[in-house]
Structure formats: C-alpha cells, structure tokens
GROMACS .gro file of C-alpha atoms in nm:
model
  282
    1MET     CA    1   2.504  -0.997  -2.796
    2ASN     CA    2   2.735  -0.773  -2.591
    3ILE     CA    3   2.582  -0.789  -2.242
    4SER     CA    4   2.592  -0.455  -2.063
    5ILE     CA    5   2.355  -0.238  -1.867
    6TYR     CA    6   2.301  -0.035  -2.183
    7THR     CA    7   2.218  -0.331  -2.410
    8LEU     CA    8   1.994  -0.497  -2.152
    9SER     CA    9   1.807  -0.169  -2.111
   10GLN     CA   10   1.763  -0.147  -2.490
   11TYR     CA   11   1.637  -0.505  -2.492
   12ALA     CA   12   1.382  -0.423  -2.219
   13SER     CA   13   1.265  -0.115  -2.412
   14GLY     CA   14   1.196  -0.327  -2.722
   15GLU     CA   15   1.020  -0.606  -2.530
   16LEU     CA   16   0.807  -0.388  -2.305
   17LYS     CA   17   0.715  -0.103  -2.538
   18ASP     CA   18   0.357  -0.230  -2.580
   19THR     CA   19   0.310  -0.274  -2.202
   20TYR     CA   20   0.479   0.025  -2.041
   21GLU     CA   21   0.562   0.388  -2.113
   22PRO     CA   22   0.930   0.467  -2.180
   23GLU     CA   23   0.979   0.636  -1.843
   24GLU     CA   24   0.824   0.336  -1.667
   25ILE     CA   25   1.062   0.105  -1.850
   26ARG     CA   26   1.360   0.312  -1.742
   27SER     CA   27   1.240   0.301  -1.381
   28ILE     CA   28   1.187  -0.076  -1.401
   29CYS     CA   29   1.534  -0.136  -1.541
   30ARG     CA   30   1.683   0.078  -1.263
   31LEU     CA   31   1.497  -0.132  -1.004
   32ILE     CA   32   1.620  -0.457  -1.163
   33PHE     CA   33   1.984  -0.345  -1.174
   34MET     CA   34   1.973  -0.215  -0.818
   35ASP     CA   35   1.761  -0.480  -0.645
   36VAL     CA   36   1.847  -0.795  -0.842
   37PHE     CA   37   2.203  -0.727  -0.960
   38HIS     CA   38   2.299  -0.497  -0.666
   39TYR     CA   39   2.427  -0.196  -0.861
   40THR     CA   40   2.409   0.148  -0.710
   41ASN     CA   41   2.237   0.427  -0.900
   42ILE     CA   42   2.580   0.576  -0.977
   43ASP     CA   43   2.709   0.241  -1.104
   44ILE     CA   44   2.421   0.218  -1.349
   45HIS     CA   45   2.535   0.542  -1.512
   46ILE     CA   46   2.916   0.508  -1.504
   47GLN     CA   47   2.933   0.136  -1.587
   48LYS     CA   48   2.651   0.117  -1.839
   49HIS     CA   49   2.877   0.005  -2.127
   50GLU     CA   50   3.094  -0.238  -1.930
   51ASN     CA   51   3.058  -0.609  -2.007
   52LEU     CA   52   2.841  -0.812  -1.769
   53PRO     CA   53   2.858  -1.187  -1.693
   54GLU     CA   54   2.653  -1.400  -1.936
   55SER     CA   55   2.450  -1.527  -1.641
   56PHE     CA   56   2.291  -1.184  -1.615
   57LEU     CA   57   2.121  -1.225  -1.952
   58GLY     CA   58   1.910  -1.529  -1.860
   59LYS     CA   59   1.793  -1.377  -1.532
   60PHE     CA   60   1.713  -1.044  -1.701
   61GLN     CA   61   1.519  -1.216  -1.979
   62GLU     CA   62   1.319  -1.416  -1.723
   63ILE     CA   63   1.220  -1.096  -1.543
   64ILE     CA   64   1.120  -0.927  -1.871
   65ALA     CA   65   0.907  -1.226  -1.966
   66ARG     CA   66   0.721  -1.202  -1.638
   67LEU     CA   67   0.670  -0.829  -1.686
   68LYS     CA   68   0.527  -0.892  -2.033
   69GLN     CA   69   0.266  -1.114  -1.867
   70GLY     CA   70   0.166  -0.820  -1.652
   71GLU     CA   71   0.326  -0.928  -1.323
   72PRO     CA   72   0.416  -0.616  -1.121
   73ILE     CA   73   0.788  -0.550  -1.084
   74GLN     CA   74   0.737  -0.517  -0.705
   75TYR     CA   75   0.622  -0.877  -0.681
   76ILE     CA   76   0.903  -0.998  -0.902
   77ILE     CA   77   1.179  -0.836  -0.697
   78GLY     CA   78   0.981  -0.888  -0.376
   79THR     CA   79   1.017  -0.543  -0.228
   80THR     CA   80   0.900  -0.185  -0.264
   81GLU     CA   81   0.971   0.152  -0.104
   82PHE     CA   82   0.711   0.334   0.104
   83ALA     CA   83   0.773   0.660   0.292
   84GLY     CA   84   1.146   0.595   0.293
   85LEU     CA   85   1.113   0.239   0.430
   86THR     CA   86   1.153  -0.089   0.250
   87PHE     CA   87   0.865  -0.337   0.251
   88THR     CA   88   0.844  -0.696   0.142
   89VAL     CA   89   0.547  -0.753  -0.089
   90ASN     CA   90   0.388  -1.058  -0.245
   91PRO     CA   91   0.051  -1.157  -0.394
   92SER     CA   92  -0.104  -1.185  -0.045
   93THR     CA   93  -0.071  -0.805  -0.005
   94LEU     CA   94  -0.154  -0.499  -0.207
   95ILE     CA   95   0.146  -0.307  -0.335
   96PRO     CA   96   0.169   0.016  -0.128
   97ARG     CA   97   0.085   0.325  -0.330
   98PRO     CA   98   0.250   0.668  -0.319
   99GLU     CA   99  -0.090   0.823  -0.241
  100THR     CA  100  -0.112   0.628   0.079
  101GLU     CA  101   0.213   0.790   0.199
  102GLU     CA  102   0.014   1.119   0.202
  103LEU     CA  103  -0.247   0.963   0.431
  104VAL     CA  104   0.024   0.850   0.674
  105LEU     CA  105   0.184   1.195   0.680
  106TRP     CA  106  -0.154   1.358   0.742
  107ILE     CA  107  -0.211   1.130   1.039
  108LYS     CA  108   0.138   1.199   1.172
  109SER     CA  109   0.079   1.573   1.155
  110LEU     CA  110  -0.234   1.543   1.380
  111ALA     CA  111  -0.140   1.260   1.612
  112ALA     CA  112  -0.020   1.300   1.968
  113PRO     CA  113   0.329   1.153   2.015
  114SER     CA  114   0.201   0.865   2.234
  115SER     CA  115  -0.120   0.780   2.046
  116HIS     CA  116  -0.297   0.441   2.053
  117ILE     CA  117  -0.351   0.362   1.685
  118LEU     CA  118  -0.544   0.084   1.506
  119ASP     CA  119  -0.488   0.006   1.136
  120ILE     CA  120  -0.774  -0.199   0.993
  121GLY     CA  121  -0.692  -0.416   0.689
  122THR     CA  122  -0.318  -0.371   0.746
  123GLY     CA  123  -0.200  -0.586   0.447
  124SER     CA  124   0.176  -0.538   0.411
  125GLY     CA  125   0.170  -0.330   0.729
  126CYS     CA  126   0.286  -0.018   0.544
  127ILE     CA  127   0.052   0.221   0.730
  128ALA     CA  128   0.092   0.072   1.074
  129ILE     CA  129   0.470   0.025   1.050
  130THR     CA  130   0.536   0.371   0.907
  131LEU     CA  131   0.326   0.530   1.182
  132ALA     CA  132   0.518   0.325   1.443
  133HIS     CA  133   0.840   0.451   1.284
  134LEU     CA  134   0.728   0.815   1.274
  135LEU     CA  135   0.564   0.804   1.618
  136PRO     CA  136   0.795   0.575   1.820
  137ASP     CA  137   0.617   0.643   2.150
  138SER     CA  138   0.280   0.534   2.010
  139ARG     CA  139   0.115   0.194   2.052
  140VAL     CA  140   0.011   0.059   1.713
  141THR     CA  141  -0.204  -0.242   1.627
  142GLY     CA  142  -0.272  -0.380   1.281
  143ILE     CA  143  -0.548  -0.631   1.196
  144ASP     CA  144  -0.618  -0.827   0.880
  145ILE     CA  145  -0.834  -1.122   0.786
  146SER     CA  146  -0.544  -1.281   0.591
  147ALA     CA  147  -0.289  -1.490   0.779
  148ASP     CA  148  -0.052  -1.468   0.484
  149ALA     CA  149  -0.072  -1.088   0.478
  150LEU     CA  150  -0.007  -1.078   0.855
  151ALA     CA  151   0.301  -1.298   0.815
  152THR     CA  152   0.432  -1.046   0.560
  153ALA     CA  153   0.343  -0.751   0.785
  154SER     CA  154   0.522  -0.911   1.083
  155HIS     CA  155   0.831  -0.960   0.869
  156ASN     CA  156   0.814  -0.597   0.754
  157ALA     CA  157   0.792  -0.474   1.115
  158MET     CA  158   1.101  -0.677   1.197
  159ILE     CA  159   1.315  -0.553   0.903
  160ASN     CA  160   1.213  -0.192   0.977
  161LEU     CA  161   1.289  -0.227   1.347
  162THR     CA  162   0.941  -0.120   1.460
  163LYS     CA  163   0.706  -0.262   1.721
  164VAL     CA  164   0.354  -0.325   1.595
  165GLN     CA  165   0.104  -0.572   1.743
  166PHE     CA  166  -0.061  -0.769   1.463
  167ARG     CA  167  -0.385  -0.966   1.502
  168GLN     CA  168  -0.580  -1.188   1.262
  169ALA     CA  169  -0.935  -1.054   1.268
  170ASP     CA  170  -1.238  -0.967   1.057
  171ILE     CA  171  -1.363  -0.619   1.127
  172PHE     CA  172  -1.718  -0.752   1.114
  173ASP     CA  173  -1.662  -0.948   1.438
  174TYR     CA  174  -1.342  -0.799   1.581
  175ARG     CA  175  -1.340  -0.755   1.960
  176PRO     CA  176  -1.028  -0.582   2.095
  177GLU     CA  177  -0.911  -0.627   2.451
  178SER     CA  178  -1.179  -0.537   2.701
  179GLY     CA  179  -1.199  -0.164   2.753
  180SER     CA  180  -0.949  -0.092   2.476
  181ARG     CA  181  -1.006   0.244   2.309
  182PHE     CA  182  -0.799   0.407   2.037
  183ASP     CA  183  -0.695   0.765   1.970
  184ILE     CA  184  -0.677   0.700   1.598
  185ILE     CA  185  -0.832   0.440   1.371
  186VAL     CA  186  -0.716   0.428   1.011
  187SER     CA  187  -0.816   0.206   0.720
  188ASN     CA  188  -0.752   0.175   0.350
  189PRO     CA  189  -1.028  -0.076   0.295
  190PRO     CA  190  -1.150  -0.236  -0.031
  191TYR     CA  191  -1.334   0.040  -0.223
  192VAL     CA  192  -1.315  -0.034  -0.596
  193ARG     CA  193  -1.661  -0.119  -0.733
  194MET     CA  194  -1.683  -0.432  -0.947
  195SER     CA  195  -1.810  -0.215  -1.234
  196GLU     CA  196  -1.487  -0.017  -1.218
  197LYS     CA  197  -1.271  -0.329  -1.260
  198GLN     CA  198  -1.276  -0.298  -1.642
  199TYR     CA  199  -1.094   0.038  -1.620
  200MET     CA  200  -0.808  -0.084  -1.403
  201GLN     CA  201  -0.460  -0.184  -1.509
  202ARG     CA  202  -0.408  -0.548  -1.596
  203GLN     CA  203  -0.117  -0.563  -1.350
  204VAL     CA  204  -0.352  -0.483  -1.066
  205VAL     CA  205  -0.653  -0.693  -1.167
  206ASP     CA  206  -0.459  -1.008  -1.256
  207PHE     CA  207  -0.204  -1.013  -0.975
  208GLU     CA  208  -0.308  -0.818  -0.663
  209PRO     CA  209  -0.542  -0.980  -0.409
  210PRO     CA  210  -0.902  -0.911  -0.521
  211THR     CA  211  -1.043  -0.933  -0.166
  212ALA     CA  212  -0.832  -0.626  -0.076
  213LEU     CA  213  -0.955  -0.433  -0.378
  214PHE     CA  214  -1.313  -0.495  -0.477
  215VAL     CA  215  -1.661  -0.432  -0.329
  216PRO     CA  216  -2.006  -0.501  -0.470
  217ASP     CA  217  -2.172  -0.217  -0.663
  218LYS     CA  218  -2.486  -0.252  -0.456
  219ASP     CA  219  -2.301  -0.179  -0.131
  220PRO     CA  220  -1.963  -0.019  -0.202
  221LEU     CA  221  -1.930   0.142   0.144
  222LEU     CA  222  -1.989  -0.172   0.349
  223PHE     CA  223  -1.645  -0.156   0.509
  224TYR     CA  224  -1.671   0.217   0.580
  225ARG     CA  225  -2.007   0.163   0.753
  226GLN     CA  226  -1.877  -0.119   0.967
  227ILE     CA  227  -1.562   0.069   1.069
  228ALA     CA  228  -1.770   0.377   1.148
  229LYS     CA  229  -1.987   0.161   1.376
  230PHE     CA  230  -1.677   0.008   1.534
  231GLY     CA  231  -1.537   0.356   1.597
  232GLN     CA  232  -1.842   0.452   1.799
  233THR     CA  233  -1.748   0.205   2.070
  234HIS     CA  234  -1.369   0.189   2.033
  235LEU     CA  235  -1.253   0.550   1.970
  236ARG     CA  236  -1.180   0.773   2.264
  237LYS     CA  237  -1.374   1.099   2.289
  238ASN     CA  238  -1.234   1.335   2.019
  239GLY     CA  239  -1.058   1.036   1.863
  240LEU     CA  240  -0.983   1.057   1.487
  241LEU     CA  241  -1.097   0.825   1.211
  242PHE     CA  242  -0.905   0.828   0.882
  243PHE     CA  243  -0.985   0.653   0.554
  244GLU     CA  244  -0.849   0.625   0.205
  245ILE     CA  245  -1.149   0.651  -0.026
  246ASN     CA  246  -1.282   0.595  -0.378
  247GLU     CA  247  -1.258   0.932  -0.551
  248ALA     CA  248  -1.609   0.883  -0.697
  249LEU     CA  249  -1.767   0.818  -0.358
  250GLY     CA  250  -1.635   1.109  -0.152
  251GLN     CA  251  -1.973   1.277  -0.083
  252ASP     CA  252  -2.139   0.938  -0.023
  253THR     CA  253  -1.870   0.864   0.240
  254VAL     CA  254  -1.919   1.204   0.401
  255ASP     CA  255  -2.295   1.149   0.420
  256LEU     CA  256  -2.242   0.803   0.578
  257LEU     CA  257  -2.010   0.932   0.846
  258ALA     CA  258  -2.235   1.224   0.928
  259ARG     CA  259  -2.519   0.987   1.006
  260TYR     CA  260  -2.333   0.808   1.288
  261PRO     CA  261  -2.260   1.091   1.373
  262TYR     CA  262  -1.902   1.201   1.330
  263SER     CA  263  -1.804   1.565   1.322
  264GLY     CA  264  -1.537   1.776   1.152
  265ILE     CA  265  -1.553   1.560   0.840
  266GLU     CA  266  -1.289   1.668   0.592
  267ILE     CA  267  -1.195   1.534   0.248
  268LYS     CA  268  -0.834   1.576   0.134
  269LYS     CA  269  -0.712   1.547  -0.221
  270ASP     CA  270  -0.407   1.344  -0.323
  271PHE     CA  271  -0.113   1.476  -0.528
  272LEU     CA  272  -0.310   1.405  -0.845
  273GLY     CA  273  -0.589   1.633  -0.732
  274LYS     CA  274  -0.835   1.348  -0.664
  275ASP     CA  275  -1.055   1.317  -0.354
  276ARG     CA  276  -0.859   1.039  -0.180
  277PHE     CA  277  -0.869   1.073   0.200
  278ILE     CA  278  -1.117   1.155   0.469
  279LYS     CA  279  -1.088   1.248   0.834
  280CYS     CA  280  -1.349   1.290   1.103
  281THR     CA  281  -1.376   1.320   1.479
  282TYR     CA  282  -1.578   1.107   1.721
   0.00000   0.00000   0.00000
C-alpha cells in the first residue's frame, strides 16, 4: 500500500462509512493529520500524494480502530477547539460543544468588564476560561465535584494563560467565602433525562462522563432548582443567572425560575434553532 495522505484518507472513508457521514470523516482525517502528524491545513492539500513513512500507517490504523468503537476523536487526540482556544479533554470531562460558545458570547455581551463570575460544574473549564480570556479584568471561579475534571480545567487555564480560581465543591453544599457575591452565575448542568439516553449518539453515551449528562426523569431540573436557590443568596442585586438547557424543558425552566422569583427571564435559541439557553435577573 502506497502510504500518503490521500490513501490514508481513502482507507478511513472505507472503514468509517458505517459510523460517520462523509463530511465528518473528512473533518476527522484533517484533525488526525494536523494534531497527530503535525501537518498544516495547506500541507494536507499540497502534499496529499507524497509518500509518508511506514510508521504512519500503524498509528493511523490504531486511531481508526478506536473511532470504529465509537471513541470520540477529541478524546483520542486529547484536545479540542472552543471559541478560538485549545482545550485538553479526556473522559473525566464533557467535550465542549459549539452551542456552548454561543452561551459564552451572550454572557460576554452583557457582562461588565470587571465582573465577579461563578461557573458551576466547570468540567474542562471551557466556559470559565473563555470568559476569563474575553473579560481579563474579571474575577472568575469554577467549581466541580470531580477532582479529575478540575485537574484538567487547571491545566487548560495554564495553557491558555488565564487566571481562574478552581474549587472542588458540590453545589448542594457549596459555601463560598463569607460575604462573597457574584455578578454572574453560569452553569451548563446535567440536563438529559434518562429516557432520552436511547436517542443519543453512541460516542456520547459510551464515552462521556454520565454524571455530567444525565438526570432522573422524575426530577430533571434538580440542578436548576438548587442553583436558583444558591443564586438568591450569592448573586448581587441585579446579578445575572445563565443556563444551558434541555430544549424540551424550556418552559418548565422558565416556570421554575419565576417561582424564586427571578425577573427578565429570557430563552435564547442556538444556531440550530433549538431553545438552548436561558438568562434571568435576580
């Protein structure tokens, strides 16, 4: 087999055709050549027929085998892009989604330059770190129950040259520093009902951390309710609360927040036209 970018791409197309769409396969191959074999995007096009070392074949086949088992390419290469920044990801953290970038940009558009911000369930740190990058005069804290996730988030803050204070904490018993109040609280909490699990991609269900994804059908808004309660005592007057939400539970989330009560409740759609984010004022 003549080993080249072209022939390896053809091999991937044949092996992954039952798992991914053709455009996804092309994107995956581009990521492999750039992140694993260190080609530039231009190199991939102008050198696609040039011979590659035989050692490339074994590594490439190993990656394709893992992809066929459903493992996400982001976990295989160990990084992903989010809002123009690079983040390390692993099975202790969810893979940041493009939709969540929209949430971050919405927050940035409404935040004061020197805001005090809390990110609840920070995971990889993508929300907290990107806000710290976009609002360098702000003070940003991220909390998570997972020590492994926090280790990843701390590493991501370091590689992106941002200052974020991370704390291991459970929102159900989190007590910030005495008298600490926030201008903005944001969370992308678990919101997928267990009954919805059957409709999700295998790559997500089998590999991403279930505790960061799923909630019981009988109480799917348990995290939203707890964070809303927390906001009552830890948001400044006119402070803002932001969530990413389950598209099927938008009105339920509005009703919950109105009971606490929060005002100015607004649902925002994502780029796919789905109810995905919510904002309210304390």
